[in-house]
Amino acid sequence: MEFNGNQTATDVNQTKPIRCIVKLGGAAITCKNELENIDEENLEIVSTQLRQALLSSDKVVGMDWSKRPGISDIACNVTGFRDKLSVDSTNFIVVHGGGSFGHFQASNSGVHKGGLQQPLVKAGFVATRISVTTLNLEIVRALAREGIPSIGMSPFSCGWSTSGGNLPVADLSVVAKTIKSGFVPVLHGDAVLDDVQGCAILSGDVIIRHLAAYMKPDYVVFLVSFVNEEFHSMHFHPPTEPNAVLLREIGEHSLLAIAVGEDGSWSITKPTLQHMNNQVEITVAAHDTTGGMVTKISEAAMIAKLGIDVYIVKAATSHSVKALSGELREKIPDDWLGTVIRFSREEVQ
Amino acid sequence: MEFNGNQTATDVNQTKPIRCIVKLGGAAITCKNELENIDEENLEIVSTQLRQALLSSDKVVGMDWSKRPGISDIACNVTGFRDKLSVDSTNFIVVHGGGSFGHFQASNSGVHKGGLQQPLVKAGFVATRISVTTLNLEIVRALAREGIPSIGMSPFSCGWSTSGGNLPVADLSVVAKTIKSGFVPVLHGDAVLDDVQGCAILSGDVIIRHLAAYMKPDYVVFLVSFVNEEFHSMHFHPPTEPNAVLLREIGEHSLLAIAVGEDGSWSITKPTLQHMNNQVEITVAAHDTTGGMVTKISEAAMIAKLGIDVYIVKAATSHSVKALSGELREKIPDDWLGTVIRFSREEVQ
């Protein structure tokens, strides 16, 4: 992980402390198996929960004054703002994945493998960016309708690039300035330039780790979907047993607690599984160009290693509200369902 | 005009020479009097003309593989790319205005006057960005459908900001890298942060001047609409005559040639107007938050002063094709209709 010449510690530290970084999993806000279809209902619930958990006001002041299909009028209550004396304080960042946006375009052209001199890759790069920025705009609008002062920011336009598909070179000064000005940056997985292979896909999960490392939020929340494939690729493979146990079944129906050591290694502390030796082997689904669950857990462990709690929780549930509000940092209730990944040599409480 | 620490002359010079910068006037591609309505027909013609004039190939290889309203299938001919051995060379930049996008949101909230601590301004900032990025996405898609490898880039995300509403602090390295990688950056007028007044509107015309000054294109083309208000605000006001003559009538129905001196002052060389003394007074229409024609002519003169030809021409006409192709640099045909602004102490040929 590197910074370019424009990045200094001062740039990032000038901003106020970040409360949290929220990842909206692509599968949680889109219909993953239907091409470019947003799960409007889930997106609306998620947006409402973000406002309730992270904005100080209950009053919604809509900030999307653009036309919507099927709705003739623009929703703009200018006079409503005149009574409002102060702006709600916000200090969080949203990063979203692609879900059913971008994957088709990227995987059909091989953008993630690089090779911009090939017409197909170049066209796929353009097509991928169109698809992911379409989703970004819709998410920004959904958040703005809830009164969250959201600002869409594409990693490509921010000048972020990768090297060999891996390490982001990312100037965070624009993100920091955006937060300092009272806005909520909404970033996304994107097709970016790569100084080794020409181009690559920079996943939302890698962005999260980068932001977490340099902006030191109090906690990070991954809002995911359990009904789609997001977790399908992750299995427990106890070496002595032929049958794999799906991790998603544990994470969805009971608390899963993972403790991360100083070296980044991790082990499951809750529930206690018999015959498992805490050993996990992960297989990647072939269609997932961003690495899916492998990336997610690895990145989460890297974040937790920094002393930042990571919660992976089903989006649009009562459990996700608890994770977003930060109350899990004090104590995790017995009835909370989700995964907590926390730096500790001891068992997670 | 300043650069931040990340900007060096090397960054910009690393890119190949820029052939031209094209401004798509907001009124030319939107129905300016209808809120957030794109003039799809004009936009398609403009996109086709850009491909014909600036790409080396006549074959269209569509790069928008996203769903469109009313069209169920994604237009992606992956096999078509396999026969294509090379990528068409491109070296131009597109900048567009807002037209009927963004103006409503900006003027109703006063974003151009600053004051982000006011809830209305803050909300208007979010709403303006949603509106202008919606238009940007549609323009990128229209260009991509014509096979132009277009990449939407928002000035805000690029980290560009203003100071007192005037001077852009703009790092051009991402634009330069984008061109170097064979893409066409598509920028737009945007709401940006301002280090004096909190926020401001950075107009497409100011962006053009900035890009022209540092990227030294061979020529700059402003594609405008004469049927809308864009030119209404500009009049000849001969001091001795009470009746103003609309400049648009000259620019639309005959050649208008303007010569720019070393000090940036300009005078009309064609046609020769009696009793005019070449004196022009300009009034600004109240609704235009970006200064409209005042900005346009002033910016054009600043560009011409650098030795870069500027053509202002009606979009989607045979005359705009001639301007885009660069053939006017050699000789301006007698039947060409439009405005040419050129550095010269002599009469423009």
XYZ file of C-alpha atoms in Angstrom:
698
model
C 0.000 0.000 0.000
C 1.541 3.267 -1.086
C 0.691 6.888 -1.326
C 1.677 9.128 -4.176
C 3.587 12.329 -3.639
C 0.491 14.329 -2.835
C -0.436 12.235 0.188
C 0.816 13.260 3.584
C -0.237 12.247 7.041
C -1.365 15.835 7.560
C -3.897 15.647 4.741
C -5.665 12.741 6.344
C -5.321 13.938 9.918
C -6.849 17.313 9.123
C -10.243 15.682 8.935
C -12.338 14.923 11.989
C -12.213 11.356 13.330
C -14.149 8.897 11.201
C -16.880 7.097 13.061
C -17.259 4.194 10.694
C -16.842 2.883 7.201
C -19.817 1.003 5.806
C -19.539 -1.518 3.005
C -22.765 -2.077 1.104
C -22.310 -5.533 -0.338
C -23.239 -5.699 -3.997
C -25.500 -8.692 -3.423
C -27.346 -6.928 -0.601
C -28.492 -3.984 -2.731
C -28.873 -5.578 -6.138
C -30.587 -8.648 -7.448
C -27.293 -10.407 -8.056
C -28.587 -12.961 -10.515
C -30.522 -10.401 -12.532
C -28.346 -8.168 -14.676
C -28.226 -4.546 -13.478
C -31.239 -4.734 -11.229
C -31.259 -2.782 -7.997
C -33.037 -4.242 -4.972
C -34.901 -0.964 -4.393
C -36.610 -2.211 -1.248
C -33.403 -3.307 0.461
C -31.589 -0.165 -0.670
C -34.299 1.995 0.860
C -34.200 0.106 4.166
C -30.403 0.270 4.245
C -30.510 4.027 3.556
C -33.035 4.579 6.335
C -30.944 2.529 8.765
C -27.841 4.538 7.877
C -29.692 7.783 8.616
C -31.107 6.456 11.893
C -27.818 5.022 13.105
C -25.411 7.704 11.909
C -27.245 11.023 11.573
C -28.248 12.977 14.648
C -31.648 14.006 13.265
C -34.792 11.997 12.716
C -36.177 14.521 10.237
C -35.630 13.611 6.624
C -34.533 16.501 4.402
C -34.406 15.064 0.910
C -31.339 15.989 -1.151
C -32.191 14.269 -4.417
C -33.969 16.906 -6.477
C -33.760 15.072 -9.765
C -36.464 13.453 -11.812
C -37.236 9.792 -11.229
C -38.774 7.453 -13.774
C -42.528 7.401 -13.385
C -42.518 10.393 -11.036
C -43.197 13.631 -12.860
C -42.310 16.178 -10.211
C -39.002 16.962 -8.622
C -39.049 16.457 -4.877
C -37.579 19.676 -3.566
C -38.917 21.349 -0.469
C -36.752 24.465 -0.467
C -38.790 26.197 2.223
C -38.336 23.191 4.517
C -34.630 23.976 4.702
C -35.143 27.537 5.837
C -36.373 26.324 9.253
C -33.378 24.105 9.671
C -30.679 25.942 11.546
C -27.890 23.421 11.584
C -26.639 20.594 9.463
C -26.572 17.129 10.978
C -23.086 16.027 11.735
C -21.916 13.056 9.775
C -18.588 11.332 9.733
C -18.791 8.104 7.898
C -17.875 6.715 4.503
C -19.871 4.374 2.295
C -18.219 1.938 -0.093
C -20.298 -0.376 -2.226
C -19.638 -3.398 -4.379
C -21.016 -4.072 -7.825
C -23.434 -6.939 -7.317
C -25.156 -7.404 -10.662
C -23.509 -4.222 -11.993
C -20.093 -4.388 -13.629
C -19.409 -8.097 -13.199
C -20.864 -9.048 -16.561
C -18.897 -6.341 -18.354
C -15.651 -7.055 -16.517
C -15.699 -10.834 -16.751
C -16.744 -10.918 -20.412
C -13.862 -8.684 -21.413
C -11.218 -9.706 -18.882
C -10.655 -6.179 -17.542
C -9.382 -7.671 -14.259
C -6.590 -9.434 -16.135
C -5.370 -6.251 -17.851
C -4.258 -5.731 -21.449
C -5.706 -2.374 -22.489
C -4.131 -2.644 -25.941
C -6.764 -5.278 -26.781
C -9.929 -3.659 -28.173
C -12.165 -6.008 -26.159
C -10.476 -5.125 -22.874
C -10.579 -1.427 -23.666
C -14.276 -1.593 -24.534
C -14.936 -3.711 -21.447
C -13.165 -1.118 -19.322
C -15.504 1.598 -20.647
C -18.539 -0.673 -20.263
C -17.586 -1.693 -16.716
C -17.183 1.915 -15.617
C -20.551 2.832 -17.123
C -22.203 -0.014 -15.247
C -20.624 0.611 -11.825
C -21.109 4.386 -12.007
C -24.772 3.795 -12.861
C -25.135 1.850 -9.615
C -23.130 4.454 -7.692
C -25.444 7.222 -8.875
C -28.525 5.272 -7.797
C -27.064 4.594 -4.349
C -26.074 8.245 -3.922
C -29.619 9.226 -4.849
C -31.195 6.729 -2.433
C -29.004 8.017 0.402
C -29.701 11.655 -0.551
C -33.451 11.014 -0.465
C -32.957 9.971 3.171
C -31.181 13.246 3.893
C -27.664 11.815 3.900
C -25.393 14.398 2.177
C -23.846 11.810 -0.094
C -21.225 12.546 -2.733
C -20.439 9.941 -5.366
C -16.721 9.523 -5.919
C -15.220 7.100 -8.428
C -11.814 5.656 -7.538
C -10.788 6.124 -11.188
C -11.551 9.856 -11.077
C -9.873 10.166 -7.691
C -6.747 9.045 -9.516
C -6.474 5.724 -7.715
C -4.617 3.032 -9.567
C -3.236 -0.405 -8.875
C 0.078 -2.095 -9.457
C -0.131 -5.636 -10.724
C -3.774 -5.759 -9.675
C -2.907 -5.597 -6.021
C -1.691 -2.576 -4.177
C -3.674 0.581 -4.464
C -1.892 3.854 -4.971
C -4.573 6.067 -3.570
C -4.493 9.729 -2.694
C -6.977 10.089 0.151
C -6.883 13.888 0.347
C -10.102 14.381 -1.645
C -11.968 11.872 0.524
C -10.641 13.624 3.630
C -11.668 17.076 2.341
C -15.122 15.775 1.435
C -15.692 14.505 4.964
C -14.253 17.680 6.465
C -16.831 19.648 4.449
C -19.627 17.611 6.032
C -20.381 15.195 3.217
C -20.505 11.416 3.051
C -18.212 10.056 0.328
C -19.788 7.153 -1.547
C -17.047 5.114 -3.208
C -17.280 1.900 -5.175
C -15.387 -0.961 -6.706
C -14.124 0.342 -10.048
C -12.086 -0.389 -13.147
C -8.805 1.484 -12.730
C -5.486 1.918 -14.503
C -2.687 -0.421 -13.439
C 0.961 0.463 -13.907
C 1.967 -3.142 -14.631
C -0.901 -4.752 -16.537
C -2.594 -1.629 -17.911
C -5.854 -1.979 -16.063
C -7.449 -3.891 -13.220
C -10.502 -4.110 -11.024
C -10.103 -2.408 -7.672
C -12.613 -4.114 -5.403
C -14.674 -2.376 -2.760
C -13.120 -4.607 -0.115
C -9.590 -3.526 -0.981
C -10.743 0.111 -0.873
C -12.183 -0.500 2.600
C -8.907 -1.840 3.925
C -7.018 1.089 2.470
C -9.419 3.642 3.927
C -9.451 1.878 7.286
C -5.668 1.781 7.499
C -5.222 5.485 6.870
C -8.415 7.032 8.218
C -8.672 4.877 11.374
C -12.446 4.601 11.810
C -13.830 3.360 15.123
C -15.392 0.377 13.365
C -16.192 -1.093 9.964
C -19.514 -2.672 8.998
C -19.983 -5.037 6.067
C -23.663 -5.197 5.123
C -24.058 -8.440 3.205
C -26.669 -10.726 1.757
C -26.917 -14.312 2.857
C -29.483 -15.342 0.294
C -27.181 -14.784 -2.653
C -23.882 -16.301 -3.560
C -21.740 -13.976 -1.550
C -21.013 -16.579 1.105
C -21.447 -19.701 -1.015
C -17.787 -19.901 -1.780
C -16.674 -20.179 1.806
C -16.626 -23.544 3.524
C -15.119 -25.077 6.556
C -13.001 -27.956 5.403
C -11.931 -29.861 8.490
C -9.066 -31.963 7.165
C -10.414 -35.108 8.756
C -13.983 -34.764 7.485
C -15.255 -35.086 3.944
C -18.257 -32.778 4.361
C -17.819 -29.035 4.333
C -19.869 -26.820 6.633
C -21.060 -23.599 5.114
C -19.788 -20.669 7.108
C -22.798 -18.654 6.021
C -25.084 -20.892 8.028
C -23.159 -20.076 11.161
C -22.864 -16.368 10.430
C -26.528 -16.053 9.618
C -28.169 -18.074 12.366
C -25.762 -17.576 15.221
C -22.934 -15.375 16.327
C -19.617 -16.052 14.672
C -16.658 -14.498 16.424
C -13.207 -14.425 14.911
C -10.110 -13.343 16.809
C -7.230 -11.908 14.839
C -3.672 -12.106 16.089
C -0.875 -9.602 15.627
C 0.432 -11.520 12.624
C -2.972 -11.315 10.894
C -3.792 -14.986 11.444
C -7.290 -15.641 12.665
C -9.235 -18.285 14.511
C -12.855 -18.881 15.331
C -13.696 -18.359 18.986
C -17.481 -18.678 18.809
C -19.144 -21.053 18.365
C -16.810 -23.779 19.497
C -16.837 -26.357 16.744
C -15.998 -29.937 17.458
C -13.477 -31.760 15.300
C -12.695 -28.569 13.459
C -9.339 -27.416 14.771
C -10.420 -23.955 13.568
C -9.032 -24.789 10.198
C -10.723 -23.139 7.245
C -10.119 -23.687 3.600
C -11.657 -21.353 1.109
C -12.681 -21.931 -2.465
C -13.460 -19.106 -4.836
C -16.449 -19.140 -7.133
C -15.216 -18.830 -10.712
C -17.563 -16.008 -11.690
C -16.425 -13.633 -8.970
C -13.845 -11.289 -10.484
C -13.049 -9.556 -7.221
C -12.218 -12.581 -5.126
C -15.408 -12.540 -3.079
C -15.214 -14.104 0.330
C -11.485 -14.762 0.252
C -10.853 -11.071 -0.104
C -13.526 -10.191 2.418
C -12.186 -12.264 5.308
C -8.552 -11.475 4.539
C -9.283 -7.768 4.354
C -11.414 -7.927 7.499
C -8.564 -9.601 9.398
C -6.142 -6.927 8.171
C -8.511 -4.244 9.444
C -9.117 -5.946 12.794
C -5.360 -6.267 13.274
C -5.287 -2.458 13.461
C -7.595 -2.555 16.483
C -10.699 -1.689 14.441
C -13.756 -3.869 15.036
C -15.261 -5.388 11.914
C -18.891 -6.518 11.794
C -20.263 -8.620 8.958
C -24.031 -8.649 9.189
C -27.082 -9.264 7.063
C -28.249 -5.985 5.512
C -31.621 -4.447 6.341
C -32.144 -6.344 9.602
C -32.377 -5.318 13.249
C -28.876 -6.769 13.618
C -27.433 -4.420 11.020
C -28.861 -1.394 12.875
C -26.996 -2.500 16.006
C -23.772 -2.907 14.062
C -24.114 0.501 12.334
C -24.830 2.360 15.571
C -21.590 1.167 17.098
C -23.228 -0.276 20.204
C -21.581 -3.653 19.595
C -18.256 -2.108 20.566
C -19.411 -2.086 24.200
C -21.021 -5.492 24.354
C -22.321 -7.974 21.857
C -25.823 -9.086 22.883
C -26.434 -12.818 23.067
C -29.169 -12.603 20.462
C -27.105 -10.644 17.898
C -26.626 -12.538 14.642
C -23.599 -11.803 12.561
C -19.846 -12.054 12.466
C -17.524 -9.979 14.590
C -13.835 -9.870 13.745
C -11.771 -8.280 16.444
C -8.148 -7.909 17.403
C -7.566 -10.083 20.410
C -5.430 -12.833 21.785
C -8.293 -13.664 24.104
C -11.684 -15.058 23.296
C -13.993 -12.407 21.838
C -16.654 -11.290 24.336
C -4.711 29.328 -12.014
C -2.655 27.064 -9.786
C -1.597 23.505 -9.495
C -1.363 21.621 -6.263
C 1.792 19.877 -5.163
C 1.075 16.787 -7.173
C 1.072 18.599 -10.480
C 4.274 18.946 -12.440
C 4.912 19.928 -16.007
C 6.211 16.402 -16.557
C 2.870 14.855 -15.659
C 1.085 16.762 -18.370
C 3.835 16.506 -20.956
C 4.013 12.729 -20.628
C 0.819 12.443 -22.588
C 0.651 12.547 -26.369
C -0.302 15.880 -27.981
C -3.984 16.697 -27.649
C -5.732 17.196 -30.948
C -8.697 19.102 -29.639
C -10.947 19.871 -26.730
C -14.664 19.788 -27.475
C -17.223 21.628 -25.407
C -20.726 20.227 -25.654
C -22.909 23.171 -24.752
C -25.617 22.277 -22.283
C -28.314 23.814 -24.456
C -27.165 21.825 -27.500
C -27.652 18.411 -25.890
C -30.532 19.036 -23.524
C -33.924 20.619 -23.854
C -32.870 23.635 -21.831
C -36.352 24.796 -20.936
C -37.505 21.323 -19.907
C -36.084 20.158 -16.623
C -33.564 17.306 -16.963
C -34.491 16.336 -20.480
C -31.793 15.159 -22.850
C -32.077 16.027 -26.532
C -31.427 12.403 -27.509
C -31.507 13.114 -31.230
C -28.945 15.904 -31.075
C -26.757 13.947 -28.666
C -26.715 10.997 -31.054
C -25.783 13.193 -34.031
C -23.073 14.939 -32.016
C -21.666 11.563 -30.911
C -21.617 10.294 -34.493
C -19.895 13.457 -35.682
C -17.264 13.132 -32.963
C -16.524 9.564 -34.056
C -16.367 10.516 -37.732
C -14.183 13.550 -37.186
C -11.861 12.273 -34.482
C -11.644 8.484 -34.665
C -9.695 6.805 -37.449
C -12.240 4.020 -37.972
C -15.677 4.091 -39.518
C -16.714 0.851 -37.825
C -18.738 1.310 -34.681
C -17.781 -0.955 -31.808
C -20.271 -0.233 -29.061
C -18.834 0.173 -25.565
C -22.030 0.701 -23.597
C -23.057 -2.759 -22.434
C -25.593 -1.610 -19.906
C -29.335 -1.904 -19.923
C -31.363 0.939 -21.394
C -34.943 1.780 -20.513
C -37.311 0.040 -22.880
C -34.560 -2.150 -24.324
C -34.399 -5.530 -22.660
C -31.103 -6.860 -23.978
C -27.598 -5.644 -23.361
C -25.861 -4.631 -26.580
C -22.554 -6.438 -26.367
C -20.980 -8.050 -29.380
C -17.958 -9.641 -27.731
C -17.033 -11.693 -30.763
C -16.968 -8.536 -32.888
C -13.972 -7.346 -30.935
C -11.942 -10.448 -31.595
C -11.540 -9.490 -35.275
C -10.390 -6.046 -34.357
C -6.630 -5.975 -34.162
C -5.954 -2.436 -33.096
C -7.620 0.249 -31.104
C -8.503 3.486 -32.855
C -6.267 6.278 -31.780
C -7.984 9.093 -30.005
C -6.584 12.201 -28.425
C -9.323 14.560 -27.528
C -11.204 15.660 -24.446
C -14.918 16.322 -24.075
C -16.292 18.840 -21.584
C -20.004 19.454 -21.289
C -22.221 22.010 -19.641
C -25.343 21.355 -17.636
C -28.130 22.683 -19.828
C -31.337 21.709 -18.079
C -29.373 19.595 -15.577
C -28.006 21.171 -12.426
C -29.141 24.744 -13.000
C -32.429 24.301 -11.176
C -30.717 22.686 -8.185
C -27.865 25.203 -8.070
C -29.900 28.374 -8.501
C -32.644 27.359 -6.062
C -30.105 26.690 -3.322
C -27.443 29.269 -4.137
C -24.588 26.756 -4.391
C -22.686 29.188 -6.645
C -22.676 31.772 -3.863
C -21.195 29.397 -1.286
C -22.112 28.902 2.359
C -22.003 25.164 2.968
C -22.923 25.610 6.637
C -26.470 26.434 5.492
C -28.583 23.272 5.189
C -30.179 24.492 1.963
C -26.825 25.091 0.291
C -25.481 21.757 1.482
C -28.551 19.933 0.181
C -28.380 21.909 -3.068
C -24.744 20.896 -3.465
C -25.703 17.216 -3.198
C -28.700 17.715 -5.511
C -26.632 19.613 -8.096
C -23.984 16.908 -8.199
C -26.643 14.214 -8.624
C -28.154 16.124 -11.533
C -24.928 16.912 -13.409
C -23.494 13.430 -12.917
C -26.741 11.982 -14.278
C -26.194 13.980 -17.468
C -22.506 13.058 -17.556
C -23.351 9.367 -17.392
C -25.827 9.671 -20.264
C -23.296 11.523 -22.428
C -20.586 8.969 -21.665
C -23.028 6.223 -22.663
C -24.018 7.957 -25.906
C -20.351 8.399 -26.858
C -19.550 4.795 -25.868
C -22.369 3.497 -28.063
C -20.591 5.210 -30.968
C -17.370 3.405 -30.084
C -15.680 6.365 -28.414
C -13.788 5.017 -25.367
C -15.240 7.622 -23.060
C -14.509 7.869 -19.346
C -16.684 10.059 -17.145
C -14.651 12.162 -14.754
C -16.185 14.585 -12.280
C -14.112 17.651 -11.388
C -15.150 17.174 -7.758
C -13.774 13.626 -7.658
C -10.634 14.732 -9.499
C -10.053 16.945 -6.472
C -10.531 20.204 -8.351
C -11.606 23.141 -6.257
C -11.996 26.875 -6.642
C -10.895 29.861 -4.643
C -13.480 32.587 -4.266
C -15.449 31.067 -7.130
C -12.814 31.916 -9.667
C -9.496 30.226 -10.023
C -9.467 26.502 -10.342
C -6.893 24.515 -8.451
C -6.866 21.511 -10.693
C -4.526 18.564 -10.801
C -4.495 17.462 -14.436
C -2.445 14.303 -13.931
C -5.462 11.964 -13.949
C -6.790 13.532 -17.153
C -3.343 13.187 -18.725
C -3.030 9.532 -17.666
C -6.508 8.790 -18.987
C -5.627 10.160 -22.418
C -2.272 8.393 -22.377
C -4.122 5.120 -21.802
C -6.189 5.733 -24.940
C -9.416 6.973 -23.395
C -11.466 10.114 -23.932
C -12.045 11.972 -20.647
C -15.566 13.376 -20.399
C -15.610 16.205 -17.868
C -18.412 18.531 -16.878
C -19.382 21.662 -15.039
C -19.665 20.632 -11.400
C -20.315 21.783 -7.860
C -16.927 21.885 -6.138
C -15.415 22.878 -2.819
C -14.093 26.441 -2.563
C -11.433 27.413 -0.077
C -12.914 30.868 0.499
C -16.692 30.540 0.266
C -17.054 26.821 1.002
C -18.445 25.789 -2.351
C -18.933 27.089 -5.873
C -19.945 26.104 -9.363
C -17.019 25.349 -11.651
C -18.335 25.932 -15.155
C -17.456 23.844 -18.171
C -16.061 26.947 -19.877
C -13.581 27.624 -17.089
C -12.524 23.968 -17.206
C -11.928 24.306 -20.949
C -9.647 27.306 -20.489
C -7.700 25.491 -17.793
C -7.284 22.353 -19.908
C -6.359 24.388 -22.978
C -3.713 26.369 -21.117
C -1.933 23.307 -19.770
C -2.610 20.633 -22.373
C -2.139 22.834 -25.447
C -4.615 21.299 -27.912
C -4.392 22.211 -31.587
C -7.876 23.707 -31.428
C -10.984 24.016 -29.288
C -14.556 23.578 -30.528
C -17.614 24.912 -28.721
C -20.725 23.088 -29.950
C -23.625 25.359 -29.105
C -27.308 25.790 -29.686
C -28.652 28.939 -31.281
C -32.302 28.141 -30.738
C -32.063 28.296 -26.975
C -31.042 31.054 -24.666
C -27.340 30.499 -24.786
C -26.709 33.510 -27.010
C -29.667 35.628 -25.967
C -27.688 37.457 -23.395
C -25.113 38.835 -25.797
C -25.790 42.015 -27.691
C -23.906 44.566 -29.647
C -24.480 47.877 -27.971
C -23.048 50.560 -30.215
C -22.861 53.524 -27.869
C -24.413 55.839 -30.439
C -27.344 53.606 -31.296
C -30.270 52.698 -29.075
C -31.002 49.303 -30.671
C -28.864 46.294 -29.858
C -27.992 43.738 -32.527
C -28.056 40.135 -31.401
C -24.690 38.549 -31.891
C -26.317 35.159 -32.331
C -27.899 36.259 -35.571
C -24.504 37.001 -36.985
C -22.834 33.857 -35.648
C -25.627 31.652 -36.915
C -26.276 33.046 -40.376
C -22.849 34.271 -41.372
C -19.241 33.932 -40.411
C -18.189 35.886 -37.369
C -14.461 36.279 -36.992
C -12.867 37.671 -33.869
C -9.210 38.575 -33.584
C -7.591 38.424 -30.175
C -4.605 40.553 -29.306
C -1.699 39.731 -27.036
C -3.369 41.521 -24.142
C -6.535 39.403 -24.500
C -8.605 42.224 -25.981
C -10.663 41.272 -28.999
C -12.299 42.863 -31.992
C -14.631 41.727 -34.705
C -12.957 41.443 -38.097
C -15.785 39.841 -40.047
C -18.358 40.980 -40.945
C -17.478 44.636 -41.050
C -20.233 46.416 -39.192
C -21.000 50.047 -39.878
C -21.335 52.487 -36.989
C -20.237 49.820 -34.547
C -16.640 50.661 -33.667
C -16.354 46.993 -32.731
C -17.617 47.812 -29.292
C -19.568 45.138 -27.541
C -21.385 45.301 -24.270
C -22.649 42.144 -22.693
C -25.578 41.570 -20.397
C -26.018 38.377 -18.442
C -29.313 36.588 -18.185
C -30.267 36.363 -14.517
C -31.011 32.639 -14.512
C -27.590 31.585 -15.765
C -25.492 30.643 -12.746
C -22.314 30.068 -14.710
C -22.115 33.393 -16.503
C -23.161 32.092 -19.920
C -21.932 34.086 -22.864
C -19.770 36.492 -20.865
C -17.707 33.568 -19.658
C -17.745 31.922 -23.067
C -16.277 34.816 -25.055
C -13.829 35.811 -22.339
C -12.620 32.236 -21.980
C -12.433 31.828 -25.747
C -10.283 34.962 -26.038
C -7.976 33.655 -23.286
C -7.585 30.412 -25.199
C -7.020 32.110 -28.567
C -4.358 34.288 -26.969
C -2.326 31.098 -26.496
C -2.337 30.546 -30.260
C -5.118 27.947 -30.110
C -7.964 28.397 -32.607
C -11.420 28.458 -31.078
C -14.524 27.616 -33.113
C -18.026 28.298 -31.838
C -20.487 26.490 -34.059
C -24.013 25.187 -34.054
C -24.028 21.555 -32.880
C -25.116 18.703 -35.151
C -24.657 20.598 -38.435
C -22.349 20.198 -41.419
C -20.480 23.203 -40.067
C -19.736 21.502 -36.744
C -18.214 18.509 -38.594
C -15.790 20.879 -40.342
C -14.834 22.491 -37.051
C -14.325 19.138 -35.279
C -12.141 17.715 -38.055
C -9.689 20.596 -37.730
C -9.844 21.492 -41.431
C -10.720 25.107 -40.579
C -7.178 25.584 -39.347
C -5.994 25.561 -42.974
C -8.689 27.717 -44.511
C -12.158 28.796 -43.519
C -14.549 28.182 -46.432
C -16.711 31.100 -47.484
C -19.866 29.123 -46.757
C -18.873 28.072 -43.243
C -21.235 29.411 -40.596
C -19.949 29.957 -37.118
C -17.562 32.003 -35.035
C -13.806 31.705 -35.232
C -11.681 33.280 -32.529
C -8.033 33.375 -33.396
C -4.873 35.015 -32.175
C -3.933 37.645 -34.676
C -3.119 41.266 -35.095
C -4.208 40.960 -38.704
C -7.633 40.304 -40.081
C -8.668 36.669 -39.718
C -8.653 34.799 -43.043
